Coordinates of C-alpha atoms in Angstrom, one line a residue:
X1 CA 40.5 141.6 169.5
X2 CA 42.2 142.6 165.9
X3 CA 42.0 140.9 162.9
X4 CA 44.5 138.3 161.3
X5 CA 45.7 137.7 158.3
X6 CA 43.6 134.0 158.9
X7 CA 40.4 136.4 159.3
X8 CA 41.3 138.7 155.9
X9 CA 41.5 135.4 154.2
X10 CA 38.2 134.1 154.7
X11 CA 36.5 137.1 154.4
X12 CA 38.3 137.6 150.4
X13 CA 37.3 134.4 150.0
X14 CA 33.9 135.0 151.0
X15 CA 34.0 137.9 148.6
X16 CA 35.7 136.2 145.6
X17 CA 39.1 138.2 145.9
X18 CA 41.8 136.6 145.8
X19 CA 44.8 137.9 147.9
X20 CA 48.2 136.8 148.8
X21 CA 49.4 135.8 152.0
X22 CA 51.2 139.6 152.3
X23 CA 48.3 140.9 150.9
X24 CA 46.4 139.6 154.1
X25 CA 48.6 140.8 156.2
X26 CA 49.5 144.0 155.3
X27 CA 45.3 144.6 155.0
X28 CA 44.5 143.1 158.3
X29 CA 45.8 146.4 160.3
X30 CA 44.2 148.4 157.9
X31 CA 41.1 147.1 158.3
X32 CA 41.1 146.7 162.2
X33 CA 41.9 150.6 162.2
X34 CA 38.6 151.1 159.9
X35 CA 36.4 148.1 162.2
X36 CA 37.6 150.3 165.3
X37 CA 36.6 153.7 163.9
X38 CA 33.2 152.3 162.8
X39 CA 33.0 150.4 166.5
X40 CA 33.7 154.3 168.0
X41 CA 30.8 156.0 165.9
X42 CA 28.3 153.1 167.2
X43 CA 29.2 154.2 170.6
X44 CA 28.0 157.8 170.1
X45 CA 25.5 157.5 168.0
X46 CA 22.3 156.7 170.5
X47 CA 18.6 156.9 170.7
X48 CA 19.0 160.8 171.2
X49 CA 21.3 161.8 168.0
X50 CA 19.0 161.8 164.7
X51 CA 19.7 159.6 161.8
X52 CA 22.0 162.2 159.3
X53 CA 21.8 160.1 155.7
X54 CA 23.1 163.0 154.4
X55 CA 25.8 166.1 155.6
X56 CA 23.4 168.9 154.1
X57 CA 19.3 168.3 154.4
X58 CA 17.6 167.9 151.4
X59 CA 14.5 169.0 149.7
X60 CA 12.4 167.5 147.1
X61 CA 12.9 169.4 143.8
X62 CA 11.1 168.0 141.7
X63 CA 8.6 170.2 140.2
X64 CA 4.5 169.9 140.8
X65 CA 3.0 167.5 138.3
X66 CA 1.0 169.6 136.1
X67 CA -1.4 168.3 132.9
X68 CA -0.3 170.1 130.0
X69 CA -1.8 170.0 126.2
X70 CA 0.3 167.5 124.5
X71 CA 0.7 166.3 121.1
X72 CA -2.1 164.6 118.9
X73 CA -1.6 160.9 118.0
X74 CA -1.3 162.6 114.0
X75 CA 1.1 165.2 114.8
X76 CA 3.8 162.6 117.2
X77 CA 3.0 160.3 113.9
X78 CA 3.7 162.8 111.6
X79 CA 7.5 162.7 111.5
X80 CA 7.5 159.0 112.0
X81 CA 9.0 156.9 108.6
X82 CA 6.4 154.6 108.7
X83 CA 2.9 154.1 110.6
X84 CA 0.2 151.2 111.0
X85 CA -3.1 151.7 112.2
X86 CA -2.0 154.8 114.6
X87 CA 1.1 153.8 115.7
X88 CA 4.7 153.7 114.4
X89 CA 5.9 150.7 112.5
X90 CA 9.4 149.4 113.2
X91 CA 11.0 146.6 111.6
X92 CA 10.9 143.3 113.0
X93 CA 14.2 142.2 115.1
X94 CA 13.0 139.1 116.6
X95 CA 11.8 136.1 115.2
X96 CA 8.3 134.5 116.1
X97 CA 10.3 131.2 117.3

């Protein structure tokens, strides 16, 4: 069973494209060709043949989370323009309303 142009239509309308009537039907082939090839890798792909989300595997790199010395609440404050009661002061953008 291919798709029609009838089918294209209601699927760009579904996804809020709009397309010409040639547009329709130049895409339905196209897009039969792409349902088939998908159709074809369902077939082989069976209990036995592991999932593959990606061509190479992969590793986790990120590296181990390790507590550090880190700045003072003076020294990060230190370069700041202005502060307030430990912590920077930045100018009001919103209003209270």
């Amino acid at each position: 069973m291919g798709l029609t142009a009838d089918d294209v239509a209601r699927l760009a309308a579904l996804a809020r494209i709009q397309l010409t009537e040639q547009e329709c039907a130049e895409l339905a082939p196209e897009l039969d060709v792409i349902l088939q090839s998908v159709a074809s890798v369902s077939e082989v792909a069976g209990p036995d043949v592991p999932l593959a989300t990606h061509a190479m595997e992969m590793s986790n790199v990120f590296r181990a989370d390790v507590v550090t010395a880190s700045l003072t609440q003076e020294a990060a404050l230190a370069g700041a323009p202005d502060s307030e009661d430990g912590r920077f002061r930045v100018p009001q953008i919103l209003s209270e309303d």
